[in-house]
mmCIF file of C-alpha atoms in Angstrom:
data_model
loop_
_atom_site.group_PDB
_atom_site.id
_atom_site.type_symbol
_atom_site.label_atom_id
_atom_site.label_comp_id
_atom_site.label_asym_id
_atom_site.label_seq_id
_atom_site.Cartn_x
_atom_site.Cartn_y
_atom_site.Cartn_z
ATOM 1 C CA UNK A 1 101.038 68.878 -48.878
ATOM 2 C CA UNK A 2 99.521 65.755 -48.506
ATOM 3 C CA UNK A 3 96.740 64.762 -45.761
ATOM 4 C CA UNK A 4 97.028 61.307 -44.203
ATOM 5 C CA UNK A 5 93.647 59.420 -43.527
ATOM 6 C CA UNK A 6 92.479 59.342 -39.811
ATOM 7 C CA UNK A 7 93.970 56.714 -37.313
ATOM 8 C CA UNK A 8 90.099 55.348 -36.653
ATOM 9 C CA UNK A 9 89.393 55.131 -40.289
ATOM 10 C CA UNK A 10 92.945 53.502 -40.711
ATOM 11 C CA UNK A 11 92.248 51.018 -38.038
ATOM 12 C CA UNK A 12 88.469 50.498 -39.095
ATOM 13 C CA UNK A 13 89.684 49.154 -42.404
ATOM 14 C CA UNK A 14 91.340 45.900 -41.591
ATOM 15 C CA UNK A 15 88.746 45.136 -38.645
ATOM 16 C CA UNK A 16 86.164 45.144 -41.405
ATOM 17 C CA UNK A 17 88.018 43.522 -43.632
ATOM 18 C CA UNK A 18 88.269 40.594 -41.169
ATOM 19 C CA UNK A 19 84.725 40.584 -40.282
ATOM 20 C CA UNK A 20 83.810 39.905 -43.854
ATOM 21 C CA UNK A 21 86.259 36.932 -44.076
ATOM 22 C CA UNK A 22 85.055 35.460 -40.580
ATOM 23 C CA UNK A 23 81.696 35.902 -41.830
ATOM 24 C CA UNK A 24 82.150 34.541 -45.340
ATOM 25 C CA UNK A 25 84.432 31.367 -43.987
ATOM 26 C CA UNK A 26 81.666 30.833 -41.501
ATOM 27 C CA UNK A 27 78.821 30.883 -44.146
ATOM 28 C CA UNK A 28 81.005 28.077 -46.406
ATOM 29 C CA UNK A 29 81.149 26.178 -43.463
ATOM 30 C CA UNK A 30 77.226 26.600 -43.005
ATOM 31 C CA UNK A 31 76.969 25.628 -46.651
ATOM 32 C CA UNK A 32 79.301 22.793 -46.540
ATOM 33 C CA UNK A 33 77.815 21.993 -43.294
ATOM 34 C CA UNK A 34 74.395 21.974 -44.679
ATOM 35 C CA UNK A 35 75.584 20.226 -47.921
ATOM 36 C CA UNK A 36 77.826 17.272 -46.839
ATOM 37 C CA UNK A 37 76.863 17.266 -42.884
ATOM 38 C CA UNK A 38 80.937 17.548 -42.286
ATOM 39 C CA UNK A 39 80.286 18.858 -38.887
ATOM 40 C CA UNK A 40 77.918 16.112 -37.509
ATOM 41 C CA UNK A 41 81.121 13.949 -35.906
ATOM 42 C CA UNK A 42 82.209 17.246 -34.289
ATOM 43 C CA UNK A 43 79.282 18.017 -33.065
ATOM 44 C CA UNK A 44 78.062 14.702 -32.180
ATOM 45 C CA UNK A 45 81.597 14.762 -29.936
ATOM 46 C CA UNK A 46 80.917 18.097 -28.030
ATOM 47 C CA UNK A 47 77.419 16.791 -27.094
ATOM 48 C CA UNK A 48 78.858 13.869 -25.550
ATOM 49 C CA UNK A 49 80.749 15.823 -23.423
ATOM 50 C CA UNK A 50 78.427 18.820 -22.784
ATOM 51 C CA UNK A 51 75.560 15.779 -22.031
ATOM 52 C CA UNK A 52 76.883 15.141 -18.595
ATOM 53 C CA UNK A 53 77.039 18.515 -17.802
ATOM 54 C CA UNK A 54 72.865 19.145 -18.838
ATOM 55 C CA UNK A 55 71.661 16.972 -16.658
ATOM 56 C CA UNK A 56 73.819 18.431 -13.469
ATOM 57 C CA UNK A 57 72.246 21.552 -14.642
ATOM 58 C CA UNK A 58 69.050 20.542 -15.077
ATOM 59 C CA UNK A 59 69.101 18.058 -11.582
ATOM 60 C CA UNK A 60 67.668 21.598 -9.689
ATOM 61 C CA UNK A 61 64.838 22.277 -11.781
ATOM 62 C CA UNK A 62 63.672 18.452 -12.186
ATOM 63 C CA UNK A 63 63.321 17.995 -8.664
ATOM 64 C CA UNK A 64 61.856 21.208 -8.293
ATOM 65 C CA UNK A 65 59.585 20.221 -10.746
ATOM 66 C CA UNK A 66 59.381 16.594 -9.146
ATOM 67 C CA UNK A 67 58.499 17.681 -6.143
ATOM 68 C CA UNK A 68 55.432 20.312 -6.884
ATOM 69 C CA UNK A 69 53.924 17.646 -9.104
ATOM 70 C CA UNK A 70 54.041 14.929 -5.916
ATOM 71 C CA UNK A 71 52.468 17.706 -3.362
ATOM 72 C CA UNK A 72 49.767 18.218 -6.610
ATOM 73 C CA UNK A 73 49.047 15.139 -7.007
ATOM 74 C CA UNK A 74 48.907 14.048 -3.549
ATOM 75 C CA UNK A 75 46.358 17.354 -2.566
ATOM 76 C CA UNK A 76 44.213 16.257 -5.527
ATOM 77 C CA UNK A 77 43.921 12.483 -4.626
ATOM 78 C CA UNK A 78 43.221 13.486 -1.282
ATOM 79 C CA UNK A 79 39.992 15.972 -1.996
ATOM 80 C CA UNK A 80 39.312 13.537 -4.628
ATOM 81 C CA UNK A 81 39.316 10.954 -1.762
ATOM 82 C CA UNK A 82 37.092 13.092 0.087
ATOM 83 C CA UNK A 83 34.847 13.914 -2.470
ATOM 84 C CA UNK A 84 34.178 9.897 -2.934
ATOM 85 C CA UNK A 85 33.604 9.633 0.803
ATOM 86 C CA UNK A 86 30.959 11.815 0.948
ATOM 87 C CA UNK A 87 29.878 10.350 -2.653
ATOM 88 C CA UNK A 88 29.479 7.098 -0.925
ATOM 89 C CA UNK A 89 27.761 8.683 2.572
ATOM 90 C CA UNK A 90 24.890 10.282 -0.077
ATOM 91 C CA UNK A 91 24.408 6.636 -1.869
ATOM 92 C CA UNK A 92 24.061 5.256 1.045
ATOM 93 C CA UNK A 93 21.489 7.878 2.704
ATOM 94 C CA UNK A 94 19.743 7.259 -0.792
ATOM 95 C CA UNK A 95 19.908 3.289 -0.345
ATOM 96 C CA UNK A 96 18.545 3.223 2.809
ATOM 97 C CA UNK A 97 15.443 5.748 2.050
ATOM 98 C CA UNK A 98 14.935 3.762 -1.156
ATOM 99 C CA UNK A 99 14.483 0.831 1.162
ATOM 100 C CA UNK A 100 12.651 2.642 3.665
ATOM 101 C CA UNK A 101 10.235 4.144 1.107
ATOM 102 C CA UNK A 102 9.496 0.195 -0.433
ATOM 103 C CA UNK A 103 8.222 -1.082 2.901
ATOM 104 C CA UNK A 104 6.231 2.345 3.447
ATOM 105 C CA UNK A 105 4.772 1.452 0.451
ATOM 106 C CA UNK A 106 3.953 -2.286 0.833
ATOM 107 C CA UNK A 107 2.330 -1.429 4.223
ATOM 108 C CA UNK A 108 0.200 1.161 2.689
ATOM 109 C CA UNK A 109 -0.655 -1.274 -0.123
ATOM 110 C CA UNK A 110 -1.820 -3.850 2.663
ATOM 111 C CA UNK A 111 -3.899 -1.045 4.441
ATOM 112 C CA UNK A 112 -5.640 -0.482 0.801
ATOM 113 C CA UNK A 113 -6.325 -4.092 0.500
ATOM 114 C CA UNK A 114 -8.151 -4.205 4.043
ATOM 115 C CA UNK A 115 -10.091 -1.393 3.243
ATOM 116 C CA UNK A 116 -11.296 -2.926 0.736
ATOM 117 C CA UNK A 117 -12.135 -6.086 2.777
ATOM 118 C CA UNK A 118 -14.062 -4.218 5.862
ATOM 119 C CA UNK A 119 -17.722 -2.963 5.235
ATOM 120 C CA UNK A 120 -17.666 0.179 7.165
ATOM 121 C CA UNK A 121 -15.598 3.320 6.741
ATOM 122 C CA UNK A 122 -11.995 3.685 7.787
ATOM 123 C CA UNK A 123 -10.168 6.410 7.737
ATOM 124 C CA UNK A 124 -5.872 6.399 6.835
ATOM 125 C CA UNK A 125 -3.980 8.001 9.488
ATOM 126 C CA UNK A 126 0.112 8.659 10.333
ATOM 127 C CA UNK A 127 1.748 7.984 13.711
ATOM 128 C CA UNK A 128 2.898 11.881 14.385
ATOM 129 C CA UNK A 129 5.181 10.996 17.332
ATOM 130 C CA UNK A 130 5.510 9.090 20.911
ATOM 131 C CA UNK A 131 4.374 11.297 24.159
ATOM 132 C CA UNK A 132 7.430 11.315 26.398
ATOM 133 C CA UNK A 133 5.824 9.592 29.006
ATOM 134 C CA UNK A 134 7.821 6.200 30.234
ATOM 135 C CA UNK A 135 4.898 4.616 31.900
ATOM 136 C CA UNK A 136 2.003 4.103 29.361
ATOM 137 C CA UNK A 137 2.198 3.255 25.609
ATOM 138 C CA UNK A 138 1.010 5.668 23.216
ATOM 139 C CA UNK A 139 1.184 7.326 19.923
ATOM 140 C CA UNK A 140 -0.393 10.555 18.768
ATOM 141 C CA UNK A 141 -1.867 10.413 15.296
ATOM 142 C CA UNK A 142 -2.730 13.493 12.580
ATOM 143 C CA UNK A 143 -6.195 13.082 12.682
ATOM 144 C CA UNK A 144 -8.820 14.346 14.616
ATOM 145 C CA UNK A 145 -12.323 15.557 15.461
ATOM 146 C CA UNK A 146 -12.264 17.689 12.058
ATOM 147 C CA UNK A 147 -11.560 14.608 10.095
ATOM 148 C CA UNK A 148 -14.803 12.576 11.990
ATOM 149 C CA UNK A 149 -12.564 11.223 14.334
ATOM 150 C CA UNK A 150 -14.794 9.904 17.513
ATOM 151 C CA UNK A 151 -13.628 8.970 21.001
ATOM 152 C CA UNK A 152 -12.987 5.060 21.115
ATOM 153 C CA UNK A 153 -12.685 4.142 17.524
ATOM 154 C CA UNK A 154 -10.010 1.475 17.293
ATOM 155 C CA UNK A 155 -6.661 1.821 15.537
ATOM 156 C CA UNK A 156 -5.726 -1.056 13.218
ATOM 157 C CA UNK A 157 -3.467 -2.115 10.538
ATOM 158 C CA UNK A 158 -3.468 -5.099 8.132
ATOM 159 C CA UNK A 159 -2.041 -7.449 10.495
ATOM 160 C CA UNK A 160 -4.667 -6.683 13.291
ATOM 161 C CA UNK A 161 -5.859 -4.401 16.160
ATOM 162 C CA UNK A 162 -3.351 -1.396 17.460
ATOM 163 C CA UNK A 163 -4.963 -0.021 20.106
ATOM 164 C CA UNK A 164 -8.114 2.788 20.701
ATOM 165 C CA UNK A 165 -8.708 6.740 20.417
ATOM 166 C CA UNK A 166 -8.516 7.985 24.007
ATOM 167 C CA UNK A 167 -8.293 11.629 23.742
ATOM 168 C CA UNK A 168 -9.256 13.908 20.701
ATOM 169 C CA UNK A 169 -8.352 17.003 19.375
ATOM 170 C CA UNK A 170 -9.645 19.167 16.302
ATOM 171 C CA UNK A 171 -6.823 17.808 14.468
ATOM 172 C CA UNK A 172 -4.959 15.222 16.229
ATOM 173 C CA UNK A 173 -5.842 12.611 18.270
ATOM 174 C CA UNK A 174 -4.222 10.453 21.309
ATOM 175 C CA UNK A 175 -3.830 6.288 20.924
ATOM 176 C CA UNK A 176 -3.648 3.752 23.520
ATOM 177 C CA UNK A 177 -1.590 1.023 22.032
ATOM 178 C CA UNK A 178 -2.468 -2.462 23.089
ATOM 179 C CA UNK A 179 0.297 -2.858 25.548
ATOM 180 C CA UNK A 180 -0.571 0.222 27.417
ATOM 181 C CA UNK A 181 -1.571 -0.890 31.038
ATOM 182 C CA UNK A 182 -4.938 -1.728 32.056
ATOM 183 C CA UNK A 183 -6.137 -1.465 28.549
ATOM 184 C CA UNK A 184 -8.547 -4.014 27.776
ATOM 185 C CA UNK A 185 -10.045 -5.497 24.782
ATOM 186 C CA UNK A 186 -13.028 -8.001 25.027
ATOM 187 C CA UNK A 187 -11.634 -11.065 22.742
ATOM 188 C CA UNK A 188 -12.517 -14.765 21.859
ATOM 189 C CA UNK A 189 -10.335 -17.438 20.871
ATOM 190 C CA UNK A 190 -10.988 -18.311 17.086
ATOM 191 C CA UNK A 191 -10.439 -21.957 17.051
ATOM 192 C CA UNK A 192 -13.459 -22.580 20.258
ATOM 193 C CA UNK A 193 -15.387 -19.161 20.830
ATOM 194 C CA UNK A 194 -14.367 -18.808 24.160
ATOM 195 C CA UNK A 195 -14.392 -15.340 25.321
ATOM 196 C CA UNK A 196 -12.506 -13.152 27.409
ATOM 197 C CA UNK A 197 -10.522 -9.848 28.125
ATOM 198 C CA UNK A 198 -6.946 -9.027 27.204
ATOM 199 C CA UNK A 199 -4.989 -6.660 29.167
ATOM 200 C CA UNK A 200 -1.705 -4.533 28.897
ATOM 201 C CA UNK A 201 0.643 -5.062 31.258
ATOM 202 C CA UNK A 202 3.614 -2.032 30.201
ATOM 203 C CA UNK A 203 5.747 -1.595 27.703
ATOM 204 C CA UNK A 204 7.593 -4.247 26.647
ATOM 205 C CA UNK A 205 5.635 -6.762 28.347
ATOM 206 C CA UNK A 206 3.360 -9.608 26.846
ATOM 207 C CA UNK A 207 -0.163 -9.362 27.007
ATOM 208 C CA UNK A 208 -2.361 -11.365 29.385
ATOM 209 C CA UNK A 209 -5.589 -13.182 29.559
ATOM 210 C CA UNK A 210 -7.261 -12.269 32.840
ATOM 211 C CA UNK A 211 -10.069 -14.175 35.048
ATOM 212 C CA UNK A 212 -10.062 -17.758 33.123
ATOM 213 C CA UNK A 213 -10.380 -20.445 35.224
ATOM 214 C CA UNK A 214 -7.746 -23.515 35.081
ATOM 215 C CA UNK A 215 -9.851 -25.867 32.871
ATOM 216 C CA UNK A 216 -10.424 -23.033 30.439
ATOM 217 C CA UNK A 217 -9.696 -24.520 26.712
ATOM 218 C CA UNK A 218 -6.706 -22.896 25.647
ATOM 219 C CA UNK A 219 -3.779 -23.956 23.998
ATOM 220 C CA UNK A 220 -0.318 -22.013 22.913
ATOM 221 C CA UNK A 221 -0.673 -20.621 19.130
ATOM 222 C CA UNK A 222 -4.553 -19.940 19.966
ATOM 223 C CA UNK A 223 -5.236 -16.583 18.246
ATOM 224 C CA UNK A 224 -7.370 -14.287 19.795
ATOM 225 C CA UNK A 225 -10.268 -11.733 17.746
ATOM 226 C CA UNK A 226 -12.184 -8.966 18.530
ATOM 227 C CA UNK A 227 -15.928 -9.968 19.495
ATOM 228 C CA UNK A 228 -17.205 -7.211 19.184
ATOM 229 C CA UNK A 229 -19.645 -7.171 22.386
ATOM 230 C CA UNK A 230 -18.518 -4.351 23.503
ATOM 231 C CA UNK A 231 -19.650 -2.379 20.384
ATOM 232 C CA UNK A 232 -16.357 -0.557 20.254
ATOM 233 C CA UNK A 233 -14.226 -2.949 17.988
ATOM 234 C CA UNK A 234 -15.654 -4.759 15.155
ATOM 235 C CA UNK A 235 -15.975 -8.498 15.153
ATOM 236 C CA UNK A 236 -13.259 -10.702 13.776
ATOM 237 C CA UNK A 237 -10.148 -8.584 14.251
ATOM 238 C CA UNK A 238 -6.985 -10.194 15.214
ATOM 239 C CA UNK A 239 -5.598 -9.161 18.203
ATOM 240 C CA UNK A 240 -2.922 -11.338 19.851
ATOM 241 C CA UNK A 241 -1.985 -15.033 19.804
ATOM 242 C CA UNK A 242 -1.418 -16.935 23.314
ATOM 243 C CA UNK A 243 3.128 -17.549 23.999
ATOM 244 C CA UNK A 244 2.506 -19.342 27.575
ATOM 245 C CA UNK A 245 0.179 -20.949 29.853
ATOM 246 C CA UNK A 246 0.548 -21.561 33.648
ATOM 247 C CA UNK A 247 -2.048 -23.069 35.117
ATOM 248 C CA UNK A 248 -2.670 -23.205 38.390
ATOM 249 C CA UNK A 249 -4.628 -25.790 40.002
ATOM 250 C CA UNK A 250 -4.766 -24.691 43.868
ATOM 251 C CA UNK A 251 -5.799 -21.176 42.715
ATOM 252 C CA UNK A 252 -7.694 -23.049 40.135
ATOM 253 C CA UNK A 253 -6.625 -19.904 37.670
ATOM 254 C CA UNK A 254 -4.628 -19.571 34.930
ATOM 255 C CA UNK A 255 -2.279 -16.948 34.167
ATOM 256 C CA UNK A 256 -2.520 -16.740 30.121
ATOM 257 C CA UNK A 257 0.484 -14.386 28.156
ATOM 258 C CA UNK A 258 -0.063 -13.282 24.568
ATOM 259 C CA UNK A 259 1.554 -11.171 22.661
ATOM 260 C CA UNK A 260 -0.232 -8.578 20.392
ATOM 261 C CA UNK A 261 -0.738 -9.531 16.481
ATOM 262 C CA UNK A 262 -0.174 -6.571 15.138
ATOM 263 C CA UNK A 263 3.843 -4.603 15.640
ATOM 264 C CA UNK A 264 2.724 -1.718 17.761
ATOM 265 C CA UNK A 265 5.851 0.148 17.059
ATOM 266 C CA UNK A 266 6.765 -0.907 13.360
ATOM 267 C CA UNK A 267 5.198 1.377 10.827
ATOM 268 C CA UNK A 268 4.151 4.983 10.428
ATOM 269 C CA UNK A 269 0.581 4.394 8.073
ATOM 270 C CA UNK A 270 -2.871 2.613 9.908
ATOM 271 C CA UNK A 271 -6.167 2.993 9.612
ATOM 272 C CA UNK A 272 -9.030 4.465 11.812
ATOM 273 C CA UNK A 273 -11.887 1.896 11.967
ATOM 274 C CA UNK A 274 -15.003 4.043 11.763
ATOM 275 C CA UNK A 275 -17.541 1.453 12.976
ATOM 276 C CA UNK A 276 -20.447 2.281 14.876
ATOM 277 C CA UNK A 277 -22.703 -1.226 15.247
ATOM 278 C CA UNK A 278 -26.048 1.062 15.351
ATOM 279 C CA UNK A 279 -25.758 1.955 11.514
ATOM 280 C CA UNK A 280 -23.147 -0.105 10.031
ATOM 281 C CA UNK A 281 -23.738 -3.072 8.531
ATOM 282 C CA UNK A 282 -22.436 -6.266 10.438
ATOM 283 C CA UNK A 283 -19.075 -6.886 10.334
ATOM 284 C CA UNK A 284 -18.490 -10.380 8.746
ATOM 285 C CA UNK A 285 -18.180 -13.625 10.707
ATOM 286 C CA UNK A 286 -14.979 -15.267 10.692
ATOM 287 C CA UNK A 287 -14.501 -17.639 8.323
ATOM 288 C CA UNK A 288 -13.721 -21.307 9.386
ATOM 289 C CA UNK A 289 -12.405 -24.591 7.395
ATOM 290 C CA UNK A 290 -14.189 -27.786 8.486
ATOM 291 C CA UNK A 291 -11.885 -28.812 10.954
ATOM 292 C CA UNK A 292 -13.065 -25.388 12.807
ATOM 293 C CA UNK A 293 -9.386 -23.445 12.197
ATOM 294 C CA UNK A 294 -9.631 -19.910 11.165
ATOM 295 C CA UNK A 295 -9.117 -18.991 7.507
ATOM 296 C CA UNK A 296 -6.429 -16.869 6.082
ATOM 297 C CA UNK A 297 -8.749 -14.184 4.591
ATOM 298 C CA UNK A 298 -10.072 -12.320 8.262
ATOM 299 C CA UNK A 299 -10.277 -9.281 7.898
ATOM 300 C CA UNK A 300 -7.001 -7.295 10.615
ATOM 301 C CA UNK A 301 -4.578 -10.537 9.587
ATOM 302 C CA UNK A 302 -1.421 -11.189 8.449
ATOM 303 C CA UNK A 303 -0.547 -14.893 8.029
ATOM 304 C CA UNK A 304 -0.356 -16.204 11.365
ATOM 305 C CA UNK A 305 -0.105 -19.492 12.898
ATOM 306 C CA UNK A 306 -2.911 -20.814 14.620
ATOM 307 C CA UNK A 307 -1.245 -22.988 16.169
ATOM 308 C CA UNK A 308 2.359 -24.928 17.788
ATOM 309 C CA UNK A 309 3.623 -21.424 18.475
ATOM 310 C CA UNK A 310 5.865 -21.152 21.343
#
């Protein structure tokens, strides 16, 4: 009796057998392929036509793609945008305190160089802040009684007379500028010696020359230093320098406007003038050419004209 193989196994057989042949005709192609490049127009043919086809594929993706790198780009130039503007805002903060800082320092080198110049001791003080009063004109300073500080020493800086000490504290002390009103400072014109009292008249308002009668010798572009007869401000200090006359010949007065020397509201750094005529040693004279005009080198001045100012 004789036993037949299995229908699988008889089936199995052939599919096998086919397998090897697909696999061995597909390796000779490989080789041949590989060898002599004999499929190269073939499949430089199907990627023609498959090309097309790609890049409908691929449209989704690229503008996806396209799209995310536009929104990146444009949220990076913009906080890079805003990065610069602040950037810029600091540079020019810096700029501005670098320039600031370089005319601190100037006017502090000028207040050394008068120190130098007086013969009695001064003391360097900083403008603190303004009262908030509208009506008179003054500045509180950080110095005071504990720093020898007296009532009625004069404020100055290099260009000439500020104003005086009117109230003291242990560490801070209260300044009547020059254009406060009512404050008076005894004066005499450099280029004749003629004396007299300038007044404030307010904020903002030129200074005047009070009680002169109409013949008195004066002259726009006169400049006007301390006498010192008072014994409060020292000799030879500029103080203001005569804008306008109007004389009046009826009234036989004259109504003389200066304005102050020195910029009462400019800088931060003066100097206390410590002078006390009972112990210091005389201030010096001012200095005159031969034609009688004052000299460049008194002590409170900044070049000024002496005169043709209007």
């Amino acid at each position: 009796m004789q036993h037949s193989a299995p229908p699988l196994f008889r089936q199995g057989i052939p599919a096998l057998l086919k397998l090897i042949v697909c696999l061995s005709i597909s390796i000779a192609l490989m080789l041949i392929d590989f060898r002599f490049k004999a499929l190269d127009p073939i499949r430089s043919n199907v990627n023609w036509i498959l090309r097309p086809l790609e890049y409908v594929m691929m449209a989704p993706r690229n503008a996806f793609e396209a799209l995310s790198d536009y929104f990146t780009t444009r949220a990076t130039l913009d906080q890079e945008n805003q990065i610069m503007k602040v950037r810029q805002a600091e540079l020019s903060l810096l700029a501005n305190q670098s320039e600031f800082l370089m005319v601190e320092n100037q006017n502090l080198r000028e207040l050394m160089a008068l120190q130098k110049q007086v013969p009695f001791k001064t003391l360097p003080v900083e403008i603190l802040f303004n009262p908030p009063n509208p009506i008179s004109q003054r500045i509180v300073i950080n110095r005071g009684s504990n720093d020898g500080l007296k009532l009625g020493n004069p404020i100055a800086n290099d260009a000439g007379i500020l104003g005086q000490v009117v109230r003291l504290y242990e560490r801070s002390a209260e300044v009547s500028l020059l254009e406060d009103r009512d404050f008076a400072v005894p004066v005499q014109v450099a280029r004749n010696g003629l004396r007299a009292a300038v007044f404030g008249t307010g904020r903002g308002n030129p200074l005047e020359l009070r009680y002169l009668p109409v013949a008195s010798d004066l002259e726009v572009g006169d400049i006007l230093l301390t006498s010192g007869i008072d014994g409060v401000y020292p000799p030879g200090f500029a103080v203001a320098v005569i804008s306008k006359i109007e004389r009046n010949i009826d009234k036989n007065s004259s109504n003389v406007f200066c304005v102050p020397v020195a910029a009462v509201n400019r800088y931060r750094q003066a100097l206390a003038l410590l002078y006390d005529p009972q112990f210091d040693a005389k201030a010096p004279t001012l200095n005159k050419s031969a034609n009688g005009a004052p000299l460049t080198n008194t002590p409170g001045r900044r070049q000024t004209r002496s005169r043709g100012m209007q």
